[in-house]
Coordinates of C-alpha atoms in Angstrom, one line a residue:
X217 CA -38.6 24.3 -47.0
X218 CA -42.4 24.0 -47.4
X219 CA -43.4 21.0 -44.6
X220 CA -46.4 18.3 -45.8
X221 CA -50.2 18.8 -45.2
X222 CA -51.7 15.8 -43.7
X223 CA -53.8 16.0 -46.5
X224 CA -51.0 15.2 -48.8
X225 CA -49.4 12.2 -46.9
X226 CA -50.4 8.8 -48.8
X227 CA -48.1 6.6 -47.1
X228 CA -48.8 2.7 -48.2
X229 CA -49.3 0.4 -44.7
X230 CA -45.1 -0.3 -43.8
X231 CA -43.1 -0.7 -40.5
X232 CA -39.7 0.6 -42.3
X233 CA -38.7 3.4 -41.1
X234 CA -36.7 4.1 -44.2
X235 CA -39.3 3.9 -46.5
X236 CA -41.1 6.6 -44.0
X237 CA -38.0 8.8 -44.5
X238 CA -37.9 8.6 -48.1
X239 CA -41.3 9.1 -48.8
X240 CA -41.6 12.2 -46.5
X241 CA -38.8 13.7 -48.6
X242 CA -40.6 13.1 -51.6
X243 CA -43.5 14.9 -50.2
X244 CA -41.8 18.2 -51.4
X245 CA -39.4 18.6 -48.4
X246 CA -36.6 19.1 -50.4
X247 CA -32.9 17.8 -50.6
X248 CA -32.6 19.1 -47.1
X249 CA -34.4 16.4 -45.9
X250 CA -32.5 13.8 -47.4
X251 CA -29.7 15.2 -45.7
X252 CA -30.4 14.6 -42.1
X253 CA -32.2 12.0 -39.6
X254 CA -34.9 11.4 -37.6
X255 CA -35.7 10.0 -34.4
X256 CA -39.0 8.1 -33.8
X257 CA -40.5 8.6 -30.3
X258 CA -43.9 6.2 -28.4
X259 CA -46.5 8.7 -27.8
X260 CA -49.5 8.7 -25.3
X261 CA -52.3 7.4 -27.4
X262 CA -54.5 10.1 -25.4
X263 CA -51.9 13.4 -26.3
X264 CA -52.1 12.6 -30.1
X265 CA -56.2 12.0 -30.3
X266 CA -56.2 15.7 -28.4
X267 CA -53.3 17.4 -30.4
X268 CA -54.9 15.8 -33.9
X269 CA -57.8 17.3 -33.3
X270 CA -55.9 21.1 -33.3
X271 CA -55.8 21.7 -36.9
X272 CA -54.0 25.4 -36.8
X273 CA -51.3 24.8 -33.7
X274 CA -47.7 25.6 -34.2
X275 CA -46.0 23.4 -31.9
X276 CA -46.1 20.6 -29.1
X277 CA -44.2 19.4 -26.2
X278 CA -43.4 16.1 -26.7
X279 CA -43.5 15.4 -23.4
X280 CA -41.2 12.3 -21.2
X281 CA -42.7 11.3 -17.8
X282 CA -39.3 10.3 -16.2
X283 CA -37.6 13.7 -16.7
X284 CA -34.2 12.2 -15.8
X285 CA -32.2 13.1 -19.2
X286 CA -32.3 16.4 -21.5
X287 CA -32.9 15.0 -25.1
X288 CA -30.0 15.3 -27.9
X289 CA -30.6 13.0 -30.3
X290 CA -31.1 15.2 -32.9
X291 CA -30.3 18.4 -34.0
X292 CA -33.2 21.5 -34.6
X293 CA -34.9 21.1 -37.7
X294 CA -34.6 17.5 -38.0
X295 CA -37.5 15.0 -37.7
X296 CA -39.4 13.4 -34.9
X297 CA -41.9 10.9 -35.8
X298 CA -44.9 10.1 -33.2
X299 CA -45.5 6.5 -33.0
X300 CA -48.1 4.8 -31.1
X301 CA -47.8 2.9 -27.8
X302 CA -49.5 -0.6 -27.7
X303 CA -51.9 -1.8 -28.8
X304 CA -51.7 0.6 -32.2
X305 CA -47.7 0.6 -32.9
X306 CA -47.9 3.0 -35.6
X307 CA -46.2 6.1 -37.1
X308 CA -49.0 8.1 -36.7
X309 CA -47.3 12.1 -37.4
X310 CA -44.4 13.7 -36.6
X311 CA -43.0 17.4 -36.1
X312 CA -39.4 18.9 -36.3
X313 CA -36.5 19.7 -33.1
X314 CA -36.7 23.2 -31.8
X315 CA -34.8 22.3 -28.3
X316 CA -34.9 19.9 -25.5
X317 CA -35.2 20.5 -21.8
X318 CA -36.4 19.3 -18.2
X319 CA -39.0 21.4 -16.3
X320 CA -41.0 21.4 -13.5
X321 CA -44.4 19.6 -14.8
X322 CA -46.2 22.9 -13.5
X323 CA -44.2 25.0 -15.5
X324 CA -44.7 23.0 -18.4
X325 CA -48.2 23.3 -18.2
X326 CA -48.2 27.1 -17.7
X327 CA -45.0 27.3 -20.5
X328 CA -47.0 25.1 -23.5
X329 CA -50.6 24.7 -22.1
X330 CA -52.9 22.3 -24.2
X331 CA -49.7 22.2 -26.6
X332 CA -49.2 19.4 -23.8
X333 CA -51.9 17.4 -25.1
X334 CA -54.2 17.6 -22.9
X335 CA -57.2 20.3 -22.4
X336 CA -55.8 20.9 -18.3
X337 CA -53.3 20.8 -16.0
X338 CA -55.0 17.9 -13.7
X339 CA -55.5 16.2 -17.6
X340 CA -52.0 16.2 -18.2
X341 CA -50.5 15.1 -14.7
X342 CA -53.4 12.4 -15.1
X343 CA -51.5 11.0 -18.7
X344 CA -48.3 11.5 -17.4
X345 CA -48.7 9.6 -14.2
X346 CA -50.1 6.7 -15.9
X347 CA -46.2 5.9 -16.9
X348 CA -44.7 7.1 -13.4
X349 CA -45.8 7.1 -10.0
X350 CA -45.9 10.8 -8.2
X351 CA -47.1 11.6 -4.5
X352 CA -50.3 14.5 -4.9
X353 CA -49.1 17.3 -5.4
X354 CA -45.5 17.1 -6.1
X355 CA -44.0 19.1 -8.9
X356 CA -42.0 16.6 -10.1
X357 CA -40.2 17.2 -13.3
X358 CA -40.6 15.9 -17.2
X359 CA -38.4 15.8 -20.2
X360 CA -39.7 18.4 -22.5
X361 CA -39.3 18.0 -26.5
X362 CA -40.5 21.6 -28.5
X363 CA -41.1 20.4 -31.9
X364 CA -42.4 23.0 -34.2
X365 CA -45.2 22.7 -37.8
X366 CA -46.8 19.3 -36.4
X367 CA -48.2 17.3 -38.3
X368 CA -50.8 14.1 -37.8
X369 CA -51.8 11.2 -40.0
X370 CA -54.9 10.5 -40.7
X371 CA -55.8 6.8 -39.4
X372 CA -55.8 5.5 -43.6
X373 CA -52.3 7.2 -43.6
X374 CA -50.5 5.4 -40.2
X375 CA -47.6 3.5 -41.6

């Protein structure tokens, strides 16, 4: 299944997720994309501008602050969107499930590195703890998402 370049993606301005479905099928993914779902998740603002700027990586972690619950909403291969938190609210790229988990946010860092989104450690503790509070120091743990082939809109293309 060939994936899109973010050259490719011409997506007209919409909210429906739907209509971000369908036309990310037509973009040459194939039948097998019509066949299965995708899950939209709010993304630092900070960890796309670093990870859109990485034109040749391979893969993120989509990483959540509160590391209370292993993510299972989908299933590998199928697609995760990256959407915007206030005050953008857009679709703004996406990548596909490898596997979910909950690590240590040191072992993260040392497991993904700028694949994080962010260019250090102290960077990345510094986005996550603007969305939950941690005493210095304290290896507290985050909900890791591995997505694989990400890809990012350019800002004419965020639907």
């Amino acid at each position: 299944m060939r994936r899109p370049e973010v050259e490719q993606i011409n997506i007209q301005h919409t909210k429906s997720s739907r209509y971000v479905f369908e036309r990310l099928s037509e973009l040459n993914m194939g039948a097998e994309m019509k066949a299965t779902k995708c899950f939209v998740g709010v993304t630092d603002n900070d960890w796309f501008s670093f990870l859109s700027k990485k034109p040749d990586i391979d893969e993120v972690n989509f990483w959540q602050p509160s590391g209370r619950t292993i993510f299972r909403a989908l299933s590998p291969g199928e697609l995760f969107l990256f959407k915007l938190h206030a005050p953008y609210h857009y679709i703004v790229g996406g990548g596909f499930f490898v596997h979910g988990s909950i690590l240590p946010v040191s072992l993260a860092w040392e497991a993904f590195g700028e694949k994080n989104g962010a260019s250090s450690y102290l960077e990345m503790r510094r986005l996550i703890e603007r969305r939950r509070e941690a005493q210095p120091f304290e290896d507290y743990k985050i909900g890791c998402i591995l997505l694989c082939e990400p890809f990012f809109l350019e800002r004419d293309d965020w639907i």
